[in-house]
Amino acid sequence: MFGKVIAAEELNSAIDVAVKKALADAAMNAAKSAGASYCDVRVGRYLRQFVITRERNVENVVNTESSGVGIRVLADGAWGFAATNAMTTDAVAKAAQQAVAIAKANAPTQTAPVQLAPVKGVGEVSWRTPIAKNSMTVPIKDKVDLLMGVNAAAMDAGADFISSILFLVNEQKYFASTDGSYIDQDVHRIWAPMEVTAVDKKTGKFRVRDGLSAPMGLGFEYLDGRAADKTVGPNGIISYGMSYDMKEDAIAATKQAREKLTAKSVKPGKYDLVLDPNHLGLTIHETVGHPLELDRVLGYEANYAGTSFATMDKLKANFQYGSDKVNIVADKTQPGSLGAVAYDDEGVKTKKWDLIRNGKLVGYQATRDQAHIEGKSESDGCSYADSWSNVQFQRMANISLEPGKDKMSVADMISNVEDGIYILGRGSFSIDQQRYNAQFGGTLFYEIKNGKITQPLEDVAYQIRTPEFWAACSAICDSSDYRMFGSFFDGKGQPSQVSAVSHGSSTTRFDGVNVINTARSLG
């Protein structure tokens, strides 16, 4: 899936831009000669490094590379696509001719010709994720020392098991099209997940606390653990923004995993929920991000949990998606986010736009060939392919809930809750085929009584119907609490592709949500 294994030193090189332009020109010239009315070319070099550890051992270090050229054409009003890993002008010209032949074979089977929203060529431009420290240039020894230090801190604090991992990605992407664009982009992402386990040796019961990091579109500087990026919340829980202190979180995770061994099992019922951004991001992803992908709305895409209840008649009627406090935006430009790029994989300049404004549905996410269906004259810049060998298609932008306008801390919010639960971190989830009904767990749960956190809880999951859940949104903390959650391997399509997106929010309150006890059985 990730390509061939390479030496770590090879992660630091790149293909010369002049070579990439020559390959792109060869493909476009061949496509036009074969009858294409449009052609775009993606010359990609995809680099990944995984460092995997457990307790006091390094389990694996893997460096991979995948390089090649993907060529998409329009001929006779239909799409054709072909790819090659042979990086020569002759090979890409042959692949371009094959793409045109596929398009012409597809044309008789489609009911209407493809309509592309116009894009003005931008000439030769470049963009790089604004990082301070390239993860690929950091020596392996430093990465191993970091994870070994994290694991030792957890074991010394009383953890029975810990696994910690570094996922590092560098996408070197060159896009060219017959619109007149030659776009060279260098995209970086980082994720540092961990899992701490505490065991009660008398009963055999065990509990896990995952790390509270978020995958980010940043360099290795994300792991500097800067004090300015930490927020100390209720019950002394430390949350992290644009920087992550992995060792500190491992020690806290050990303590909290032990607390979970004796935590009170939740009593089912209606509660007011206070949801931390590191938890709410997944709920945003599943109940807003995916349902407002235009291909799901139209029924063109149904893999990985189906289509969408948010059909186009609801857009025309400004469907009430949530309370008037709910303002949700799509943004491919957000600094530090996983989905931030300057241009999408169709050469469209990225932007920020509204999906839900004052609780009402006002927009979807569209690519060039979908924009006219929504009555728009331009693409939203949502096209992405996870490899040069896969065709690009509509993928989710960063989807985020805007913070509240009035000053409100997490402590302020909790002080107004009589009977509620404070939830942090990602847990298990499920959702139906139209994304109406869903269930979400979490990592940490705390009981709130009369404005104060009283004790840890266990076995918590909440069940929602999407519009009713967002209608129950009664308060959002201000921008000082705003942080991002991320999905590093978001799956979609068939053949399946992954993409990475972030979801920002401040801590948010939802009133009267149905909570179940996941430990109860019918037997």
CSV table of C-alpha atoms in Angstrom, one decimal, residues 59-500:
chain,number,residue,atom,x,y,z
A,59,GLU,CA,9.3,-3.1,17.3
A,60,ASN,CA,9.9,-1.7,13.8
A,61,VAL,CA,11.2,1.2,11.8
A,62,VAL,CA,9.9,1.4,8.3
A,63,ASN,CA,10.7,3.9,5.5
A,64,THR,CA,8.7,3.7,2.3
A,65,GLU,CA,8.6,5.5,-1.1
A,66,SER,CA,6.1,5.4,-3.9
A,67,SER,CA,6.8,7.4,-7.0
A,68,GLY,CA,5.0,7.7,-10.4
A,69,VAL,CA,2.7,9.6,-12.7
A,70,GLY,CA,-1.1,9.7,-12.9
A,71,ILE,CA,-2.8,11.1,-16.0
A,72,ARG,CA,-6.4,12.0,-16.2
A,73,VAL,CA,-8.0,13.1,-19.4
A,74,LEU,CA,-11.4,14.2,-20.9
A,75,ALA,CA,-12.1,12.8,-24.3
A,76,ASP,CA,-15.6,12.8,-26.0
A,77,GLY,CA,-16.9,14.2,-22.7
A,78,ALA,CA,-15.8,11.3,-20.6
A,79,TRP,CA,-13.1,10.7,-18.0
A,80,GLY,CA,-10.1,8.3,-18.6
A,81,PHE,CA,-7.2,7.6,-16.3
A,82,ALA,CA,-3.9,5.7,-16.5
A,83,ALA,CA,-0.8,5.7,-14.4
A,84,THR,CA,2.8,4.5,-14.6
A,85,ASN,CA,5.7,4.2,-12.3
A,86,ALA,CA,8.2,4.4,-15.2
A,87,MET,CA,9.5,8.0,-14.9
A,88,THR,CA,10.4,8.5,-18.6
A,89,THR,CA,8.8,10.8,-21.2
A,90,ASP,CA,8.1,7.8,-23.4
A,91,ALA,CA,6.3,5.9,-20.6
A,92,VAL,CA,4.1,8.8,-19.6
A,93,ALA,CA,3.2,9.5,-23.2
A,94,LYS,CA,2.1,5.9,-23.6
A,95,ALA,CA,0.1,6.1,-20.4
A,96,ALA,CA,-1.6,9.3,-21.6
A,97,GLN,CA,-2.6,7.6,-24.8
A,98,GLN,CA,-4.0,4.8,-22.8
A,99,ALA,CA,-6.0,7.2,-20.7
A,100,VAL,CA,-7.5,8.8,-23.8
A,101,ALA,CA,-8.5,5.3,-25.1
A,102,ILE,CA,-10.2,4.5,-21.8
A,103,ALA,CA,-12.1,7.8,-21.9
A,104,LYS,CA,-13.3,7.2,-25.5
A,105,ALA,CA,-14.4,3.7,-24.4
A,106,ASN,CA,-16.3,5.2,-21.4
A,107,ALA,CA,-18.1,7.9,-23.5
A,108,PRO,CA,-20.9,5.8,-25.0
A,109,THR,CA,-21.9,4.5,-21.5
A,110,GLN,CA,-22.5,7.8,-19.8
A,111,THR,CA,-25.8,9.8,-20.0
A,112,ALA,CA,-24.3,13.3,-20.0
A,113,PRO,CA,-20.8,14.8,-20.8
A,114,VAL,CA,-18.6,15.9,-17.9
A,115,GLN,CA,-18.9,19.6,-17.1
A,116,LEU,CA,-15.8,21.2,-15.6
A,117,ALA,CA,-16.0,24.4,-13.6
A,118,PRO,CA,-13.5,26.7,-15.1
A,119,VAL,CA,-10.0,27.1,-13.5
A,120,LYS,CA,-7.6,29.8,-14.6
A,121,GLY,CA,-4.0,28.5,-15.1
A,122,VAL,CA,-1.5,29.9,-12.5
A,123,GLY,CA,1.7,29.2,-14.4
A,124,GLU,CA,4.7,27.8,-12.4
A,125,VAL,CA,4.1,28.1,-8.6
A,126,SER,CA,5.2,26.2,-5.5
A,127,TRP,CA,4.0,25.8,-1.9
A,128,ARG,CA,5.2,24.0,1.2
A,129,THR,CA,3.5,23.1,4.5
A,130,PRO,CA,4.9,25.9,6.8
A,131,ILE,CA,7.0,23.7,9.0
A,132,ALA,CA,10.0,24.6,11.3
A,133,LYS,CA,11.6,21.1,11.4
A,134,ASN,CA,11.3,18.5,8.6
A,135,SER,CA,10.5,15.2,10.3
A,136,MET,CA,12.3,13.3,7.6
A,137,THR,CA,15.6,14.9,8.4
A,138,VAL,CA,15.5,14.2,12.1
A,139,PRO,CA,17.8,11.3,12.9
A,140,ILE,CA,16.2,7.9,13.7
A,141,LYS,CA,18.1,7.8,16.9
A,142,ASP,CA,16.4,11.0,18.1
A,143,LYS,CA,13.0,9.6,17.3
A,144,VAL,CA,13.7,6.3,19.1
A,145,ASP,CA,15.1,8.1,22.1
A,146,LEU,CA,11.9,10.2,22.2
A,147,LEU,CA,9.6,7.2,22.2
A,148,MET,CA,11.8,5.2,24.6
A,149,GLY,CA,11.7,8.1,27.0
A,150,VAL,CA,7.9,8.3,26.7
A,151,ASN,CA,7.6,4.5,27.3
A,152,ALA,CA,10.0,4.6,30.3
A,153,ALA,CA,8.1,7.5,31.9
A,154,ALA,CA,4.8,5.6,31.6
A,155,MET,CA,6.3,2.3,33.0
A,156,ASP,CA,8.0,4.2,35.8
A,157,ALA,CA,4.6,5.8,36.6
A,158,GLY,CA,2.9,2.4,36.9
A,159,ALA,CA,1.8,1.5,33.4
A,160,ASP,CA,1.6,-2.3,32.7
A,161,PHE,CA,1.9,-1.8,28.9
A,162,ILE,CA,2.5,1.1,26.5
A,163,SER,CA,2.8,1.3,22.8
A,164,SER,CA,4.0,4.5,21.1
A,165,ILE,CA,4.3,5.3,17.4
A,166,LEU,CA,5.5,8.0,15.1
A,167,PHE,CA,3.7,8.3,11.7
A,168,LEU,CA,5.5,10.8,9.4
A,169,VAL,CA,4.3,11.7,5.9
A,170,ASN,CA,5.8,13.8,3.2
A,171,GLU,CA,3.9,14.1,-0.1
A,172,GLN,CA,5.9,15.7,-2.9
A,173,LYS,CA,3.2,16.5,-5.4
A,174,TYR,CA,3.5,18.1,-8.8
A,175,PHE,CA,0.4,19.0,-10.7
A,176,ALA,CA,0.1,20.2,-14.3
A,177,SER,CA,-2.9,20.7,-16.5
A,178,THR,CA,-3.8,21.9,-20.0
A,179,ASP,CA,-5.4,24.9,-18.2
A,180,GLY,CA,-1.8,26.3,-17.9
A,181,SER,CA,-0.9,25.3,-14.3
A,182,TYR,CA,2.4,23.8,-13.1
A,183,ILE,CA,2.1,23.5,-9.3
A,184,ASP,CA,4.8,22.0,-7.1
A,185,GLN,CA,3.7,21.3,-3.5
A,186,ASP,CA,5.6,19.7,-0.5
A,187,VAL,CA,3.1,18.5,2.1
A,188,HIS,CA,4.1,17.3,5.6
A,189,ARG,CA,2.0,15.6,8.3
A,190,ILE,CA,2.8,14.1,11.7
A,191,TRP,CA,1.0,11.8,14.2
A,192,ALA,CA,2.3,10.5,17.5
A,193,PRO,CA,-0.3,8.1,18.9
A,194,MET,CA,0.2,6.0,22.0
A,195,GLU,CA,-1.8,3.6,24.2
A,196,VAL,CA,-1.3,3.1,27.9
A,197,THR,CA,-2.7,0.0,29.6
A,198,ALA,CA,-3.3,-0.5,33.4
A,199,VAL,CA,-4.1,-4.0,34.7
A,200,ASP,CA,-5.8,-5.0,38.0
A,201,LYS,CA,-3.9,-8.2,38.6
A,202,LYS,CA,-6.4,-9.5,41.2
A,203,THR,CA,-9.3,-9.4,38.8
A,204,GLY,CA,-7.7,-9.4,35.4
A,205,LYS,CA,-9.6,-6.3,34.5
A,206,PHE,CA,-7.7,-3.8,32.3
A,207,ARG,CA,-8.3,-0.3,31.1
A,208,VAL,CA,-6.7,1.7,28.3
A,209,ARG,CA,-6.1,5.4,27.9
A,210,ASP,CA,-5.0,6.6,24.5
A,211,GLY,CA,-2.9,9.7,24.0
A,212,LEU,CA,-4.5,13.1,23.7
A,213,SER,CA,-2.5,14.2,20.7
A,214,ALA,CA,-4.0,15.2,17.4
A,215,PRO,CA,-2.4,14.3,14.1
A,216,MET,CA,-1.3,17.6,12.5
A,217,GLY,CA,-0.1,19.2,9.3
A,218,LEU,CA,3.1,20.3,11.0
A,219,GLY,CA,6.8,19.2,11.2
A,220,PHE,CA,8.7,17.6,14.0
A,221,GLU,CA,8.4,20.8,16.0
A,222,TYR,CA,4.9,19.6,17.0
A,223,LEU,CA,6.7,17.3,19.6
A,224,ASP,CA,8.5,20.2,21.3
A,225,GLY,CA,5.8,20.3,24.0
A,226,ARG,CA,5.8,24.1,24.2
A,227,ALA,CA,4.2,25.3,27.4
A,228,ALA,CA,2.3,28.1,25.5
A,229,ASP,CA,0.3,25.4,23.6
A,230,LYS,CA,-0.9,23.6,26.8
A,231,THR,CA,-4.3,24.2,28.4
A,232,VAL,CA,-4.9,23.0,32.0
A,233,GLY,CA,-8.6,22.2,32.3
A,234,PRO,CA,-11.0,20.8,34.9
A,235,ASN,CA,-9.6,18.0,37.1
A,236,GLY,CA,-6.1,19.0,36.0
A,237,ILE,CA,-6.4,17.5,32.6
A,238,ILE,CA,-3.9,18.9,30.2
A,239,SER,CA,-5.0,19.5,26.6
A,240,TYR,CA,-2.6,20.2,23.7
A,241,GLY,CA,-2.9,22.6,20.7
A,242,MET,CA,-0.2,23.3,18.2
A,243,SER,CA,2.4,21.4,20.2
A,244,TYR,CA,2.4,18.1,22.1
A,245,ASP,CA,4.3,17.0,25.2
A,246,MET,CA,4.2,13.2,24.7
A,247,LYS,CA,6.1,12.2,27.8
A,248,GLU,CA,3.9,14.4,30.1
A,249,ASP,CA,0.7,12.9,28.5
A,250,ALA,CA,2.1,9.4,28.9
A,251,ILE,CA,2.4,9.9,32.7
A,252,ALA,CA,-1.1,11.4,32.9
A,253,ALA,CA,-2.4,8.5,30.8
A,254,THR,CA,-1.0,6.0,33.3
A,255,LYS,CA,-2.7,7.8,36.2
A,256,GLN,CA,-6.0,8.0,34.4
A,257,ALA,CA,-5.9,4.4,33.1
A,258,ARG,CA,-5.5,3.3,36.8
A,259,GLU,CA,-8.5,5.6,37.8
A,260,LYS,CA,-10.6,3.9,35.1
A,261,LEU,CA,-10.1,0.5,36.8
A,262,THR,CA,-12.2,1.7,39.7
A,263,ALA,CA,-14.4,4.3,38.0
A,264,LYS,CA,-18.2,4.2,38.5
A,265,SER,CA,-20.1,2.6,35.7
A,266,VAL,CA,-22.5,5.2,34.2
A,267,LYS,CA,-26.2,5.1,34.9
A,268,PRO,CA,-28.1,5.3,31.6
A,269,GLY,CA,-30.2,8.3,31.0
A,270,LYS,CA,-30.4,11.9,29.6
A,271,TYR,CA,-27.4,14.0,30.4
A,272,ASP,CA,-26.0,17.4,29.4
A,273,LEU,CA,-22.7,16.6,27.6
A,274,VAL,CA,-19.6,18.8,27.7
A,275,LEU,CA,-17.5,17.6,24.8
A,276,ASP,CA,-13.8,18.4,24.5
A,277,PRO,CA,-12.4,19.3,21.0
A,278,ASN,CA,-10.3,16.1,21.0
A,279,HIS,CA,-13.6,14.2,21.2
A,280,LEU,CA,-16.0,16.4,19.3
A,281,GLY,CA,-13.9,16.3,16.2
A,282,LEU,CA,-14.9,12.7,15.4
A,283,THR,CA,-18.6,13.6,15.9
A,284,ILE,CA,-18.2,16.6,13.5
A,285,HIS,CA,-16.4,14.3,11.0
A,286,GLU,CA,-19.1,11.7,10.9
A,287,THR,CA,-22.3,13.8,11.3
A,288,VAL,CA,-21.3,16.9,9.3
A,289,GLY,CA,-18.1,16.2,7.2
A,290,HIS,CA,-19.2,13.1,5.5
A,291,PRO,CA,-22.9,13.9,5.1
A,292,LEU,CA,-22.1,17.2,3.3
A,293,GLU,CA,-19.8,15.6,0.7
A,294,LEU,CA,-21.7,16.2,-2.5
A,295,ASP,CA,-21.0,12.8,-4.0
A,296,ARG,CA,-22.7,11.1,-1.0
A,297,VAL,CA,-25.6,13.6,-1.2
A,298,LEU,CA,-26.1,12.7,-4.9
A,299,GLY,CA,-25.7,8.9,-4.2
A,300,TYR,CA,-22.6,8.7,-6.3
A,301,GLU,CA,-20.6,7.4,-3.3
A,302,ALA,CA,-21.8,4.9,-0.7
A,303,ASN,CA,-18.8,3.1,0.6
A,304,TYR,CA,-17.9,3.4,4.3
A,305,ALA,CA,-21.2,4.2,5.9
A,306,GLY,CA,-23.4,5.2,3.0
A,307,THR,CA,-24.8,8.3,1.4
A,308,SER,CA,-26.4,11.2,3.2
A,309,PHE,CA,-29.7,12.4,4.7
A,310,ALA,CA,-28.7,16.0,3.8
A,311,THR,CA,-30.2,15.9,0.3
A,312,MET,CA,-30.3,18.8,-2.1
A,313,ASP,CA,-33.9,19.7,-1.4
A,314,LYS,CA,-32.7,20.4,2.2
A,315,LEU,CA,-30.1,22.8,0.9
A,316,LYS,CA,-32.7,24.7,-1.1
A,317,ALA,CA,-34.9,24.9,2.0
A,318,ASN,CA,-32.0,26.0,4.3
A,319,PHE,CA,-32.6,22.9,6.5
A,320,GLN,CA,-32.3,23.5,10.2
A,321,TYR,CA,-29.2,21.4,10.9
A,322,GLY,CA,-28.7,22.6,14.5
A,323,SER,CA,-29.2,25.4,16.9
A,324,ASP,CA,-28.5,29.0,15.9
A,325,LYS,CA,-25.1,28.7,17.7
A,326,VAL,CA,-23.9,26.2,15.2
A,327,ASN,CA,-21.6,27.7,12.5
A,328,ILE,CA,-19.5,25.1,10.7
A,329,VAL,CA,-17.0,25.9,8.0
A,330,ALA,CA,-14.9,23.9,5.5
A,331,ASP,CA,-11.3,25.3,5.2
A,332,LYS,CA,-8.5,23.9,3.1
A,333,THR,CA,-6.2,26.7,4.2
A,334,GLN,CA,-6.2,26.4,8.0
A,335,PRO,CA,-2.6,26.5,9.3
A,336,GLY,CA,-1.5,23.4,11.1
A,337,SER,CA,-4.4,21.3,9.8
A,338,LEU,CA,-4.0,18.0,8.0
A,339,GLY,CA,-5.8,19.0,4.9
A,340,ALA,CA,-4.0,22.3,4.3
A,341,VAL,CA,-2.7,22.8,0.8
A,342,ALA,CA,-2.5,25.8,-1.5
A,343,TYR,CA,-4.1,23.9,-4.5
A,344,ASP,CA,-6.1,20.7,-4.6
A,345,ASP,CA,-5.4,17.8,-6.9
A,346,GLU,CA,-7.4,19.5,-9.7
A,347,GLY,CA,-5.2,22.6,-9.5
A,348,VAL,CA,-7.9,24.6,-7.8
A,349,LYS,CA,-6.8,27.3,-5.4
A,350,THR,CA,-8.0,26.3,-1.9
A,351,LYS,CA,-10.4,28.4,0.2
A,352,LYS,CA,-12.7,28.6,3.3
A,353,TRP,CA,-16.5,28.5,2.9
A,354,ASP,CA,-19.7,28.0,4.9
A,355,LEU,CA,-21.5,24.7,5.3
A,356,ILE,CA,-23.8,25.5,8.2
A,357,ARG,CA,-24.5,29.2,9.2
A,358,ASN,CA,-26.6,30.0,12.3
A,359,GLY,CA,-27.7,26.4,12.3
A,360,LYS,CA,-29.0,26.3,8.7
A,361,LEU,CA,-27.6,24.2,5.9
A,362,VAL,CA,-26.0,26.5,3.3
A,363,GLY,CA,-23.4,24.5,1.4
A,364,TYR,CA,-21.7,21.2,0.4
A,365,GLN,CA,-18.2,20.2,-0.7
A,366,ALA,CA,-17.7,19.9,-4.5
A,367,THR,CA,-15.1,19.3,-7.1
A,368,ARG,CA,-14.8,20.8,-10.6
A,369,ASP,CA,-17.2,18.3,-12.2
A,370,GLN,CA,-19.8,18.6,-9.4
A,371,ALA,CA,-20.0,22.4,-9.0
A,372,HIS,CA,-22.6,22.9,-11.7
A,373,ILE,CA,-24.9,20.4,-10.0
A,374,GLU,CA,-25.0,22.7,-7.0
A,375,GLY,CA,-25.5,25.7,-9.3
A,376,LYS,CA,-22.1,27.1,-8.6
A,377,SER,CA,-19.5,28.5,-11.1
A,378,GLU,CA,-16.4,27.3,-9.2
A,379,SER,CA,-15.1,24.2,-7.5
A,380,ASP,CA,-14.6,24.2,-3.7
A,381,GLY,CA,-11.1,22.7,-4.1
A,382,CYS,CA,-12.0,19.3,-2.5
A,383,SER,CA,-10.2,17.0,-4.9
A,384,TYR,CA,-7.5,14.6,-3.6
A,385,ALA,CA,-5.9,11.3,-4.4
A,386,ASP,CA,-3.8,9.4,-1.9
A,387,SER,CA,-1.3,8.2,-4.6
A,388,TRP,CA,-0.1,9.0,-8.1
A,389,SER,CA,-1.6,5.6,-9.1
A,390,ASN,CA,-5.1,6.4,-7.9
A,391,VAL,CA,-7.5,8.8,-9.6
A,392,GLN,CA,-8.4,12.0,-7.7
A,393,PHE,CA,-12.0,12.4,-6.4
A,394,GLN,CA,-14.0,14.4,-3.9
A,395,ARG,CA,-12.6,14.2,-0.4
A,396,MET,CA,-13.5,16.0,2.8
A,397,ALA,CA,-11.9,19.4,3.6
A,398,ASN,CA,-11.0,20.4,7.1
A,399,ILE,CA,-14.5,20.8,8.7
A,400,SER,CA,-14.7,22.8,11.9
A,401,LEU,CA,-17.2,24.3,14.4
A,402,GLU,CA,-16.6,28.0,15.0
A,403,PRO,CA,-15.9,29.0,18.6
A,404,GLY,CA,-18.5,31.0,20.6
A,405,LYS,CA,-18.5,34.8,20.4
A,406,ASP,CA,-18.9,35.3,24.2
A,407,LYS,CA,-16.0,34.7,26.6
A,408,MET,CA,-16.4,31.3,28.2
A,409,SER,CA,-13.9,28.9,29.6
A,410,VAL,CA,-14.4,25.2,30.1
A,411,ALA,CA,-14.7,25.8,33.9
A,412,ASP,CA,-17.4,28.4,33.2
A,413,MET,CA,-19.3,25.9,31.0
A,414,ILE,CA,-19.1,23.1,33.6
A,415,SER,CA,-20.2,25.5,36.4
A,416,ASN,CA,-23.6,25.8,34.7
A,417,VAL,CA,-24.2,22.1,34.3
A,418,GLU,CA,-26.4,20.4,37.0
A,419,ASP,CA,-26.3,16.8,35.8
A,420,GLY,CA,-23.8,16.0,33.0
A,421,ILE,CA,-20.8,14.2,31.7
A,422,TYR,CA,-17.5,15.7,30.5
A,423,ILE,CA,-16.0,13.6,27.6
A,424,LEU,CA,-12.5,13.7,26.2
A,425,GLY,CA,-10.7,11.7,23.5
A,426,ARG,CA,-11.8,9.4,20.7
A,427,GLY,CA,-13.7,6.2,21.3
A,428,SER,CA,-15.6,3.6,19.3
A,429,PHE,CA,-18.4,4.8,17.1
A,430,SER,CA,-21.1,3.7,14.6
A,431,ILE,CA,-23.4,5.4,12.2
A,432,ASP,CA,-26.2,4.4,9.8
A,433,GLN,CA,-26.2,4.5,6.0
A,434,GLN,CA,-27.7,8.0,5.8
A,435,ARG,CA,-25.7,9.4,8.8
A,436,TYR,CA,-28.9,10.2,10.7
A,437,ASN,CA,-28.4,7.9,13.7
A,438,ALA,CA,-25.1,7.4,15.5
A,439,GLN,CA,-23.4,6.3,18.7
A,440,PHE,CA,-20.1,7.6,20.1
A,441,GLY,CA,-17.8,6.5,22.9
A,442,GLY,CA,-14.7,8.4,24.2
A,443,THR,CA,-11.5,8.0,26.1
A,444,LEU,CA,-12.1,9.8,29.4
A,445,PHE,CA,-15.5,10.4,31.1
A,446,TYR,CA,-16.2,12.6,34.2
A,447,GLU,CA,-19.5,13.0,36.1
A,448,ILE,CA,-20.7,16.6,36.5
A,449,LYS,CA,-23.0,17.4,39.5
A,450,ASN,CA,-24.2,20.8,40.4
A,451,GLY,CA,-21.5,22.6,38.4
A,452,LYS,CA,-18.5,20.5,39.5
A,453,ILE,CA,-16.7,17.4,38.3
A,454,THR,CA,-17.2,14.7,41.0
A,455,GLN,CA,-15.7,11.5,39.8
A,456,PRO,CA,-14.5,9.4,36.8
A,457,LEU,CA,-17.1,7.4,34.9
A,458,GLU,CA,-16.8,4.3,32.7
A,459,ASP,CA,-18.9,2.4,30.1
A,460,VAL,CA,-20.2,5.7,28.6
A,461,ALA,CA,-21.6,6.1,25.0
A,462,TYR,CA,-24.1,8.6,23.7
A,463,GLN,CA,-26.7,8.0,21.0
A,464,ILE,CA,-27.9,10.7,18.7
A,465,ARG,CA,-30.0,11.6,15.7
A,466,THR,CA,-27.8,14.1,13.8
A,467,PRO,CA,-30.2,17.2,13.6
A,468,GLU,CA,-31.5,16.7,17.1
A,469,PHE,CA,-28.0,16.5,18.5
A,470,TRP,CA,-26.8,19.7,16.8
A,471,ALA,CA,-30.1,21.4,17.8
A,472,ALA,CA,-29.2,20.5,21.4
A,473,CYS,CA,-26.0,22.6,21.2
A,474,SER,CA,-26.5,25.3,23.9
A,475,ALA,CA,-23.0,26.8,24.5
A,476,ILE,CA,-19.6,26.9,22.9
A,477,CYS,CA,-16.4,28.1,24.6
A,478,ASP,CA,-14.6,31.0,23.1
A,479,SER,CA,-11.6,31.0,20.7
A,480,SER,CA,-9.0,30.7,23.6
A,481,ASP,CA,-10.1,27.0,23.9
A,482,TYR,CA,-10.1,26.2,20.2
A,483,ARG,CA,-8.1,23.1,19.3
A,484,MET,CA,-8.0,20.6,16.4
A,485,PHE,CA,-8.8,16.9,16.3
A,486,GLY,CA,-7.5,14.9,13.3
A,487,SER,CA,-8.2,11.8,11.2
A,488,PHE,CA,-5.0,10.5,9.7
A,489,PHE,CA,-6.3,7.6,7.7
A,490,ASP,CA,-9.9,8.5,6.7
A,491,GLY,CA,-11.1,5.9,4.3
A,492,LYS,CA,-13.4,6.4,1.3
A,493,GLY,CA,-14.1,5.1,-2.2
A,494,GLN,CA,-13.7,1.7,-3.9
A,495,PRO,CA,-10.8,0.9,-4.5
A,496,SER,CA,-10.3,2.4,-1.1
A,497,GLN,CA,-8.2,5.6,-0.6
A,498,VAL,CA,-7.2,7.3,2.6
A,499,SER,CA,-6.9,11.1,3.3
A,500,ALA,CA,-6.1,13.2,6.3
